[in-house]
Short mmCIF file of C-alpha atoms in Angstrom, two decimals:
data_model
loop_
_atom_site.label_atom_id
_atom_site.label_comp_id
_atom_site.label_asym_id
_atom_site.label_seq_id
_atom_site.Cartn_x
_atom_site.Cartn_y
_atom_site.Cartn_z
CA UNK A 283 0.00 0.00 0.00
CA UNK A 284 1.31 3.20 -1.02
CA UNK A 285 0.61 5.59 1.99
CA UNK A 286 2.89 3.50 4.31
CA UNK A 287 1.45 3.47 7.45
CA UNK A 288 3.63 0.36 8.40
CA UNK A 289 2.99 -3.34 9.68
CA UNK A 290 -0.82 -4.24 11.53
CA UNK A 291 -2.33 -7.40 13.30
CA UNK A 292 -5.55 -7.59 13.32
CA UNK A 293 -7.72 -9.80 16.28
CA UNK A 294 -10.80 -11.39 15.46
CA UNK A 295 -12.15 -12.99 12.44
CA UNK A 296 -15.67 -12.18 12.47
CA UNK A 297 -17.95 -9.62 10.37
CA UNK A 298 -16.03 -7.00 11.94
CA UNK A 299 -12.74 -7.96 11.00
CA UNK A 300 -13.57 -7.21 7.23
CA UNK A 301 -14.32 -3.97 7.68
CA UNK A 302 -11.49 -3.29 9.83
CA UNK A 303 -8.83 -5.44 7.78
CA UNK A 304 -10.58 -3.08 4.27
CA UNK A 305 -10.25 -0.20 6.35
CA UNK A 306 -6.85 -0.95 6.93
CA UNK A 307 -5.88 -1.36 3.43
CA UNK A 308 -7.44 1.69 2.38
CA UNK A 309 -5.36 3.49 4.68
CA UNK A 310 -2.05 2.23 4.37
CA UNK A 311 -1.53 -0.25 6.61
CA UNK A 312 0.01 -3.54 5.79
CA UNK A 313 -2.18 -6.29 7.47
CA UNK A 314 0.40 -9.09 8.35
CA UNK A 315 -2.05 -11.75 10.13
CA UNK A 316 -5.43 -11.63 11.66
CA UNK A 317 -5.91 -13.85 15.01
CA UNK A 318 -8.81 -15.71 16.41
CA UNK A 319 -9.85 -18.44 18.76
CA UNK A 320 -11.96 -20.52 16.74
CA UNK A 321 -9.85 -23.26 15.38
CA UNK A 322 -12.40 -23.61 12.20
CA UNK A 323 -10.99 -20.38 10.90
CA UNK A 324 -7.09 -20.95 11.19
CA UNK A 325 -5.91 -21.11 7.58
CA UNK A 326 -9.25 -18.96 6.01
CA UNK A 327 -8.39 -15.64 4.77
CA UNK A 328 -9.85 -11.78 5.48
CA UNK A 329 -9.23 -9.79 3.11
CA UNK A 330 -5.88 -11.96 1.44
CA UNK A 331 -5.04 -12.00 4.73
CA UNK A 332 -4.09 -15.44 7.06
CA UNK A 333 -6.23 -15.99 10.06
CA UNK A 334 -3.74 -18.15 12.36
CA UNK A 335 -4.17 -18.61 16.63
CA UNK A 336 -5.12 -18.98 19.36
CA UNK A 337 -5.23 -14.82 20.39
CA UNK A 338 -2.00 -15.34 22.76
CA UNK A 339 0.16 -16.12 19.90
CA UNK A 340 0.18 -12.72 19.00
CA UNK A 341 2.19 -12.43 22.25
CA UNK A 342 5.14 -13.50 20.15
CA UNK A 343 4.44 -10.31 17.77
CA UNK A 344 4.19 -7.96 20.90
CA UNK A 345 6.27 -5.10 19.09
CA UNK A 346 3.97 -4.72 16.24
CA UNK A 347 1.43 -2.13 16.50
CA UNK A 348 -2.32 -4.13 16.74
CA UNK A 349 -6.06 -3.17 16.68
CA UNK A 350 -9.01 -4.88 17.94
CA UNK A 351 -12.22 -6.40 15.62
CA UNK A 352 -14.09 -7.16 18.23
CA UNK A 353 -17.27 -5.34 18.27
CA UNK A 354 -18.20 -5.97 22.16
CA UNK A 355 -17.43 -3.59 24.15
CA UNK A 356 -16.98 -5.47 27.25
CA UNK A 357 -14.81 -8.45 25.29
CA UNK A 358 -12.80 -5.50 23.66
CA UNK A 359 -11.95 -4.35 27.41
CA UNK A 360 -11.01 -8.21 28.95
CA UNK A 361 -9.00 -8.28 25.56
CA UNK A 362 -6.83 -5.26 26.06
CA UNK A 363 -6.25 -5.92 30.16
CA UNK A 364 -5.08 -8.96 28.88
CA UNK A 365 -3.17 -8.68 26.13
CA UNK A 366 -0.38 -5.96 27.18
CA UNK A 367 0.54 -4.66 23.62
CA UNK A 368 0.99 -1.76 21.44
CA UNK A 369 -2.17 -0.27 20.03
CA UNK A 370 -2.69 0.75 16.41
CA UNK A 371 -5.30 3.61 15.66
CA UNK A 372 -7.40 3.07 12.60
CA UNK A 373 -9.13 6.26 10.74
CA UNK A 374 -10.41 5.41 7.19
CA UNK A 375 -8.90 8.02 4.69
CA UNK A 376 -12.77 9.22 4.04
CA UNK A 377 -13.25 9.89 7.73
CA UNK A 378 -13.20 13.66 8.63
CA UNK A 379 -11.58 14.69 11.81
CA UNK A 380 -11.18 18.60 12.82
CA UNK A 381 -8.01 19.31 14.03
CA UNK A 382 -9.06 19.99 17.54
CA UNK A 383 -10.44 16.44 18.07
CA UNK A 384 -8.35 14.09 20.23
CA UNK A 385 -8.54 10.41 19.22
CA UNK A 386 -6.88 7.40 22.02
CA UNK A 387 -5.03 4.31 21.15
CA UNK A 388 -6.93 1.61 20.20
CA UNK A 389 -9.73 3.50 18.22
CA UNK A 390 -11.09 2.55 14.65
CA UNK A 391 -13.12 5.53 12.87
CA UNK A 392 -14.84 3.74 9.50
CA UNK A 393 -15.76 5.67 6.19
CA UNK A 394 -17.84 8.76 6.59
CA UNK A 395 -17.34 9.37 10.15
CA UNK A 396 -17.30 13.25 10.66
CA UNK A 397 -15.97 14.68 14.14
CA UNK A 398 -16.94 18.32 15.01
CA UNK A 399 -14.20 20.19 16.91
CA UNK A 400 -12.84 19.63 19.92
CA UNK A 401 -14.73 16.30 19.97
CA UNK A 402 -12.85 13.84 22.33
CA UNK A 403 -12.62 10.06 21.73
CA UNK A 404 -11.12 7.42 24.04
CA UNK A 405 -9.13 4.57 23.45
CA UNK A 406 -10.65 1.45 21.90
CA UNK A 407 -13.57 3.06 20.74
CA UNK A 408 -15.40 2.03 17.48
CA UNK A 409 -17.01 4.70 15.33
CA UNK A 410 -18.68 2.57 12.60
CA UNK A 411 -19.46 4.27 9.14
CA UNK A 412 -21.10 7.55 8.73
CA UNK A 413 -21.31 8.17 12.76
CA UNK A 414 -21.53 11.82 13.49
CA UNK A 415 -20.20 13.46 16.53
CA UNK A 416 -20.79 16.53 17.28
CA UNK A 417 -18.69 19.51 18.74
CA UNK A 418 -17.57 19.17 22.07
CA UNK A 419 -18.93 15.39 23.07
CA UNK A 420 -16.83 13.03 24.88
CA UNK A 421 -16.89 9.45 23.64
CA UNK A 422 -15.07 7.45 26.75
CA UNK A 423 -12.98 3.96 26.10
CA UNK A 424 -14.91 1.03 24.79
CA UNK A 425 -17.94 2.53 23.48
CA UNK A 426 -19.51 1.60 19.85
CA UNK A 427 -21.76 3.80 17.60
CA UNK A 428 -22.91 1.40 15.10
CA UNK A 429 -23.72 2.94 11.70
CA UNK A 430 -25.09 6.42 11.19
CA UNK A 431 -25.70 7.32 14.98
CA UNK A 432 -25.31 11.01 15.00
CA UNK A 433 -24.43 12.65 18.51
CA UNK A 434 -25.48 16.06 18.96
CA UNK A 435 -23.20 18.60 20.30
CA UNK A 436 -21.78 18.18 23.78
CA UNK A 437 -23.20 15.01 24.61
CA UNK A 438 -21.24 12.61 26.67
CA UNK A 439 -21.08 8.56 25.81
CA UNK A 440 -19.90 7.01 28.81
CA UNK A 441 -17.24 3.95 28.75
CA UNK A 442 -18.30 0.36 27.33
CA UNK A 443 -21.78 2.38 25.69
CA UNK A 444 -23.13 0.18 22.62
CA UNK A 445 -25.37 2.50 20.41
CA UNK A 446 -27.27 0.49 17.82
CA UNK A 447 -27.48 0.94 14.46
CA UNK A 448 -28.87 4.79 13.62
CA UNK A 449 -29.66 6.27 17.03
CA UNK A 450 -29.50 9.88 17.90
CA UNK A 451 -29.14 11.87 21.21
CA UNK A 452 -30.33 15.38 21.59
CA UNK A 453 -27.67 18.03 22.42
CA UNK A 454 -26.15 18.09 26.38
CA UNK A 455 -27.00 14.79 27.57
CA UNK A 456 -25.12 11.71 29.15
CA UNK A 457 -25.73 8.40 28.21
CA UNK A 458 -24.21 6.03 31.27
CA UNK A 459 -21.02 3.44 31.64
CA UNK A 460 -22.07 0.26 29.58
CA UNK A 461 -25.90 0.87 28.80
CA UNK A 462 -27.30 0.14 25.85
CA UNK A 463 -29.05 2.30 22.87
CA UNK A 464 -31.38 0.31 20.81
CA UNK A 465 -31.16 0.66 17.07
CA UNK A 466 -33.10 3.90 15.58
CA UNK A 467 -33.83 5.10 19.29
CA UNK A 468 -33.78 8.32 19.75
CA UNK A 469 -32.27 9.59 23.23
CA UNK A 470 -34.22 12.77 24.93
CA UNK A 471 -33.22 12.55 28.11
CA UNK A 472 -30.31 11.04 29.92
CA UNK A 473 -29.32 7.56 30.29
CA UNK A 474 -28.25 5.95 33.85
CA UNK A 475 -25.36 3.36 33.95
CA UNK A 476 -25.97 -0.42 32.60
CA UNK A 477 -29.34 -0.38 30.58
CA UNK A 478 -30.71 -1.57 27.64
CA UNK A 479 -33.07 1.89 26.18
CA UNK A 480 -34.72 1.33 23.57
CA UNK A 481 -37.67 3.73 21.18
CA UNK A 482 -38.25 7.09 20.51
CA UNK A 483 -37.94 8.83 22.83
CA UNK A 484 -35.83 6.41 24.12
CA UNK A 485 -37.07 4.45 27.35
CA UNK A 486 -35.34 2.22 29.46
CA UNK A 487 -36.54 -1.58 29.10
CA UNK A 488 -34.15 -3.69 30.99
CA UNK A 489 -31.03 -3.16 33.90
CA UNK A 490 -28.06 -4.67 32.98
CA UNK A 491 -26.67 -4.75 36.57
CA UNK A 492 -24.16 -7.17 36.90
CA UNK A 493 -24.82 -8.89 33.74
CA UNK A 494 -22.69 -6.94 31.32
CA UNK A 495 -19.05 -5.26 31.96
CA UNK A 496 -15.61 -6.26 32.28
CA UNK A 497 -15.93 -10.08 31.95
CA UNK A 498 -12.72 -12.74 32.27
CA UNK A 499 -10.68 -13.48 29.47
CA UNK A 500 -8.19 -16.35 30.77
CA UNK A 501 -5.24 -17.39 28.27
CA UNK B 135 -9.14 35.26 0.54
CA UNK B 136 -12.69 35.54 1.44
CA UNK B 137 -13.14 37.27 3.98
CA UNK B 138 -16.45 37.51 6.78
CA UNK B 139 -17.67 37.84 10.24
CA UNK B 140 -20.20 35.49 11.73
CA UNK B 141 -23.12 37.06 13.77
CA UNK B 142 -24.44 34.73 16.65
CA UNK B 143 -26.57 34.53 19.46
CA UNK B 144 -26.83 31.66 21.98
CA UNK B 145 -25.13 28.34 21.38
CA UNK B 146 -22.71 29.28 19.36
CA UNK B 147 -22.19 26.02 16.79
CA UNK B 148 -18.09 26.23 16.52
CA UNK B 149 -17.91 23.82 13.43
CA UNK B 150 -19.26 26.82 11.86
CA UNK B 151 -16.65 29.13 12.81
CA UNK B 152 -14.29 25.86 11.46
CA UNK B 153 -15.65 25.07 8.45
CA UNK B 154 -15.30 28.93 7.18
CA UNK B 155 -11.54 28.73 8.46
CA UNK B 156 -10.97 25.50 6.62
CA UNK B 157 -12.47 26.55 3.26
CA UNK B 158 -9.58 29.23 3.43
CA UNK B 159 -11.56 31.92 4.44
CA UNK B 160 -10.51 34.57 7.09
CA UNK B 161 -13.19 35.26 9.64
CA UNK B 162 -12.27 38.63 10.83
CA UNK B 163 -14.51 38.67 14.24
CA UNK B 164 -17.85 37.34 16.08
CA UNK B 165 -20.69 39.01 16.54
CA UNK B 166 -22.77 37.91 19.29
CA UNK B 167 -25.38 39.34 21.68
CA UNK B 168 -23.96 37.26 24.57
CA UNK B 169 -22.07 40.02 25.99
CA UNK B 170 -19.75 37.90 28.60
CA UNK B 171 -17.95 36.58 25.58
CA UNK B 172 -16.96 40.37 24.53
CA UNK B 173 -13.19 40.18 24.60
CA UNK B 174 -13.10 36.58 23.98
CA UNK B 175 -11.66 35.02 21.47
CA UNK B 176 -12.36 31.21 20.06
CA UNK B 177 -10.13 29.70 17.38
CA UNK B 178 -8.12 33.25 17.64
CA UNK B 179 -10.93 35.13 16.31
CA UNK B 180 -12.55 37.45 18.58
CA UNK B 181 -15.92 38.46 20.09
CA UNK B 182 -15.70 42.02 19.52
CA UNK B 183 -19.88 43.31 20.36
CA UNK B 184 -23.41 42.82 20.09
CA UNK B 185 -25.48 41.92 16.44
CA UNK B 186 -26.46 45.38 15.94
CA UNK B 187 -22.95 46.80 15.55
CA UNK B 188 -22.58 44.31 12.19
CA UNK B 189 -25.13 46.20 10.87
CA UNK B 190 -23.91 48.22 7.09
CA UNK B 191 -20.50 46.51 7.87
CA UNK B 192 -18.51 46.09 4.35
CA UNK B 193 -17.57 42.86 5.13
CA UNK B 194 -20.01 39.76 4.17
CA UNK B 195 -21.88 38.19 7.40
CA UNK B 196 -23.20 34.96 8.15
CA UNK B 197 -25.37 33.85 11.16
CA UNK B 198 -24.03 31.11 12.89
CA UNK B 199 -26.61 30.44 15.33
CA UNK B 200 -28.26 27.05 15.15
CA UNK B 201 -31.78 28.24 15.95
CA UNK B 202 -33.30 29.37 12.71
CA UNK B 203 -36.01 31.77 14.12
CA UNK B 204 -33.28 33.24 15.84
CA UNK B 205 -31.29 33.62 12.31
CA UNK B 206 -34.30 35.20 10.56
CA UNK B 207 -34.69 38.05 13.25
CA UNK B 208 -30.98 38.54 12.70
CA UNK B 209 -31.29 38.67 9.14
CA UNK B 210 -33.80 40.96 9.06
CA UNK B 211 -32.44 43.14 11.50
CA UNK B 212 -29.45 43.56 9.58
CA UNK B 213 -28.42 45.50 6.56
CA UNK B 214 -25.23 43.34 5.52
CA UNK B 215 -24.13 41.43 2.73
CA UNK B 216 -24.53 37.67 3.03
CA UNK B 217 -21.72 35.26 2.72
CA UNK B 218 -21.90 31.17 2.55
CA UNK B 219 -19.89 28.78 4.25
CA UNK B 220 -19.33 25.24 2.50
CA UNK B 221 -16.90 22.59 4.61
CA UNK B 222 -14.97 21.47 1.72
CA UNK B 223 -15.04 18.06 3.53
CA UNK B 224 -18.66 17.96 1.60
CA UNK B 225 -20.05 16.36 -1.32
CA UNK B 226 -21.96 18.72 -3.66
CA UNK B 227 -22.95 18.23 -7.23
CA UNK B 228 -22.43 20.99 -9.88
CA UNK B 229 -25.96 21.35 -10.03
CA UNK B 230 -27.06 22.11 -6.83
CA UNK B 231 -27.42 25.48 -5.76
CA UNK B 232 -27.80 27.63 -2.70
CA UNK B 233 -28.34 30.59 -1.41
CA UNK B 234 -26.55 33.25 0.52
CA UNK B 235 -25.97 33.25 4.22
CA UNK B 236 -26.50 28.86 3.91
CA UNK B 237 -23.97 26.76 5.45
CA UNK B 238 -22.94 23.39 4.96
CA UNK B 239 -21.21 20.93 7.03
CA UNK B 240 -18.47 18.52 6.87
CA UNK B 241 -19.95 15.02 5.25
CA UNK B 242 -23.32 16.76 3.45
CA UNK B 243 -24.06 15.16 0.24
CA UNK B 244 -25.98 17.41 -1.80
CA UNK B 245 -27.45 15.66 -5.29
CA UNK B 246 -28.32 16.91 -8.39
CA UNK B 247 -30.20 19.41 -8.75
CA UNK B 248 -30.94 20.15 -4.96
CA UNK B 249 -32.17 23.87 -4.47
CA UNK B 250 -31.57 25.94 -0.97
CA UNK B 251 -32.97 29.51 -0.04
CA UNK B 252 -31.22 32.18 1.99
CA UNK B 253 -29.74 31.32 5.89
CA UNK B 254 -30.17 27.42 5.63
CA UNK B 255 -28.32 25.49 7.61
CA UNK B 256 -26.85 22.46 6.71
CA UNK B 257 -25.40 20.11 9.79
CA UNK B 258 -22.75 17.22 9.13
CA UNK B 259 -23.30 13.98 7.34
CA UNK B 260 -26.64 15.67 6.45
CA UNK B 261 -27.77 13.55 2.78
CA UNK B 262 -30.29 15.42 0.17
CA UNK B 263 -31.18 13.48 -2.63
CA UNK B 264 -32.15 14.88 -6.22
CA UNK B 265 -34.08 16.96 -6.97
CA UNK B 266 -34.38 18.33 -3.54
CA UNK B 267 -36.45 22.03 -2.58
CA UNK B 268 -35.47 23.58 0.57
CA UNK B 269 -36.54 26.78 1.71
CA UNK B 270 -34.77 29.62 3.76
CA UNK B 271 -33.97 29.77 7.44
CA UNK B 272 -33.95 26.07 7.34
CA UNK B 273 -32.24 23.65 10.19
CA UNK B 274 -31.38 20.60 9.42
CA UNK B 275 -29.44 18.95 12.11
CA UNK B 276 -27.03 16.01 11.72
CA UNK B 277 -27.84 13.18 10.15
CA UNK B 278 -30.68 14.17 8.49
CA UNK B 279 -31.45 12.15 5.09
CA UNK B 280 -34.13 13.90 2.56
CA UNK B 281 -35.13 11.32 -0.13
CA UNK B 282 -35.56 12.42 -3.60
CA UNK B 283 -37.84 15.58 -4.71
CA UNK B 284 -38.85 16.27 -0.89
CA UNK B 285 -39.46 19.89 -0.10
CA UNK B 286 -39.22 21.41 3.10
CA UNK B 287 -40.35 25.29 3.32
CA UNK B 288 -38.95 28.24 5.19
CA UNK B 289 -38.13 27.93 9.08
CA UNK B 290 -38.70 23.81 9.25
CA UNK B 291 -36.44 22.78 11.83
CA UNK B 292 -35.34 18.97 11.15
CA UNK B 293 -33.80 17.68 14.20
CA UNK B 294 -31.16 15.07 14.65
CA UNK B 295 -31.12 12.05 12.36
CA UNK B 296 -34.74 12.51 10.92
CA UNK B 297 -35.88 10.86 7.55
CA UNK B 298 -38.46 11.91 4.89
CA UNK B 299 -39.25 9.40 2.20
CA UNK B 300 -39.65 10.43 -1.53
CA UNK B 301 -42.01 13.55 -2.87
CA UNK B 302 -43.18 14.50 0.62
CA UNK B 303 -43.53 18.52 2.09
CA UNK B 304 -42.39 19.48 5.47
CA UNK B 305 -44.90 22.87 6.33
CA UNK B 306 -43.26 26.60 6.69
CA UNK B 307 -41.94 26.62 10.42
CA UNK B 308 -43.09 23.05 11.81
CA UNK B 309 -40.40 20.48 13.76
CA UNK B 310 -40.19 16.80 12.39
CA UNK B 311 -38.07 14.96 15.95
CA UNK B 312 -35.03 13.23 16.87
CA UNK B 313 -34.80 9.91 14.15
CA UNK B 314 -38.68 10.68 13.27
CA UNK B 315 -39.53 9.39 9.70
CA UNK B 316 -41.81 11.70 7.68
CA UNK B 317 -43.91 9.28 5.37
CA UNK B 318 -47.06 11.99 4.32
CA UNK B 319 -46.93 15.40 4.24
CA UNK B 320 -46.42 17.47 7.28
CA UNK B 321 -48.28 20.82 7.41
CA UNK B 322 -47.05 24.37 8.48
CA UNK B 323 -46.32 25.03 12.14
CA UNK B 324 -46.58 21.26 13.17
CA UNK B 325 -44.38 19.05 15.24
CA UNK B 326 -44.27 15.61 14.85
CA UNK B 327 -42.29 12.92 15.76
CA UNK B 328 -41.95 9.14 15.73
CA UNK B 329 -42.23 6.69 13.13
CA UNK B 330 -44.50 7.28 11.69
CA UNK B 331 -44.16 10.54 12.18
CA UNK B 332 -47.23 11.70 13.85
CA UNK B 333 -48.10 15.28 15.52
CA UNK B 334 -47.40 15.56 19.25
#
């Protein structure tokens, strides 16, 4: 690839993992190897590119810069507190960033994604194709706006958030640590920590208390 | 190099302020009737009074503010020359056209033969289909998606994410909500939301 961008792994070999191993291309990257679990996919390809495993062998690789295709938040958090290596960060080349937005380690930003200034984005943090964000909101770590959720301006996704595919939020609000949005919902209000909202406006349905989070990833 | 002052009042929307600086023009100073931020500057450029001392300036204006009754007192309060703002981070066919004082946003897709009055605003990732007819002192906020030949008239106020489906009229100064789905015509002064989208 012409732009240079250097060597990537890639883990996980699910849906995701195309779109993150094409974004990758796009931009420059060389994908070296993708790694999964699942046995059944050693030897497949993503992309042109060799699925091999398990995860820990990319241990041995621990030098080369990596990104996560995971789309679970909570998985994509036991995977980085266990894996202790050096994080990539993915923005496709038809993503729009202002200047003034500040983008962690770990973070993949797909095709159309458009970030108003001073927007600030954690670390492992999937913005999935034609999200918006809007000036001044603060994505945290872990969180995942599907495709097309548009945030309005200074809204503030809290860590491990899953927004489904095409919600909105109206400007100012917070939308707690690890709750879920449902897809098309449209948040009016704020959202409390650990809960599955769902509609328009969007209502709370089910706590997740205990039953989503940080789980154990043992290698 | 182009240059203007943005006149504002309230929430000020700062992607406007950065889309004008990143289509290379120079935006010489703020306007805005929010008097703490006199002496302020944001992005370098400074606050320096209230709306009313814009007025006859020799410099092109455009309000900034993201509430469009808001815009259209300014406007007519004002004897200035209108600018536009286009994000060049936008997609816009040749054919489309717009009017002055509109603004458009980083990731807007405008398609042929779209048509846009005076002091519309335009938010990001914001698609318009063909064949498009939108009034002045429009808002659309981001994410909106208008599907072919769909006309929405002066003042309509779009709000985050909504969708109208093919050949269908938003009414002069009504409010379609957050991710509502216009499927029938919606008539002047209304507010509806939901999917359908329904009045409230």
């Amino acid at each position: 690839m012409s732009k240079g961008l250097g060597p990537l792994l890639v883990v996980g070999a699910g849906g995701h993992a195309k779109a993150v191993v094409g974004a990758a291309q796009v931009a420059g990257f060389d994908v070296l190897k993708v790694y999964d679990d699942d046995p059944d996919k050693w030897g497949e390809e993503v992309l042109g590119v060799e699925v091999i495993g398990p995860i820990r062998r990319i241990l041995d690789a621990a030098a080369t810069p990596t990104i996560l295709a995971i789309g679970d938040p909570a998985t994509r958090k036991a995977m980085v507190e266990s894996l202790p290596l050096e994080w990539a960060t993915l923005i496709h080349p038809n993503a729009f960033l202002e200047s003034s937005v500040e983008v962690g380690p770990g973070t993949v930003m797909f095709a159309g994604v458009v970030c108003q200034p001073d927007a600030r984005v954690g670390s492992h943090v999937i913005l999935n194709a034609n999200v918006t964000v809007a000036s001044d909101c603060i994505v945290e770590d872990f969180a995942h706006l599907a495709p097309g959720v548009d945030l309005s301006h200074d809204v503030h996704v809290g860590v491990g958030v899953f927004m489904g595919i095409g919600a909105v939020t109206l400007p100012n609000l917070r939308v707690g640590n690890w709750t879920t949005v449902g897809a098309g919902a449209a948040v009016m209000s704020d959202l409390p920590e650990s809960v599955v909202a769902v509609g328009s406006p969007a209502r709370v349905i089910k706590s997740l208390v205990g039953k989503i989070g940080p789980r154990e990833f043992n290698h | 190099m182009t240059e203007i002052v943005l006149i504002n009042d309230g929430h000020l929307p700062k992607a406007v302020l950065v889309a004008a600086m990143s289509s290379g023009m120079t935006v010489r100073a703020i306007y805005d009737d929010q008097s703490e931020r006199w002496g302020q500057t944001l992005y370098g450029v400074p606050f320096v009074g209230a709306v009313s001392q814009a007025n006859a300036l020799n410099i092109p204006g455009v309000i900034a503010c993201d509430d469009p009754r808001r815009r259209k007192e300014i406007a007519d309060q004002l004897d200035l020359k209108w600018g536009k703002i286009v994000h060049p981070f936008s997609t816009i066919n040749p054919s489309a056209k717009f009017g002055p004082g509109t603004i458009i946003l980083a990731g807007a897709i405008l398609q042929p033969d779209v048509v846009i009055g005076k002091h519309t605003m335009i938010s990001a990732n914001v698609t318009i289909a063909h064949d498009c007819v939108i009034g002045d002192f429009v808002q659309l906020e981001p994410g909106v998606v208008l599907a072919g030949s769909v006309r929405i008239d002066d003042g309509a106020w779009l709000q985050i994410g909504a969708c109208v489906i093919p050949c269908v009229q938003i009414g002069a100064g009504s409010s379609v909500g957050p991710r509502a789905v216009a499927i029938r015509d919606i008539p002047f002064e209304t507010e509806v939301a939901g999917l359908p989208a329904m009045p409230v």
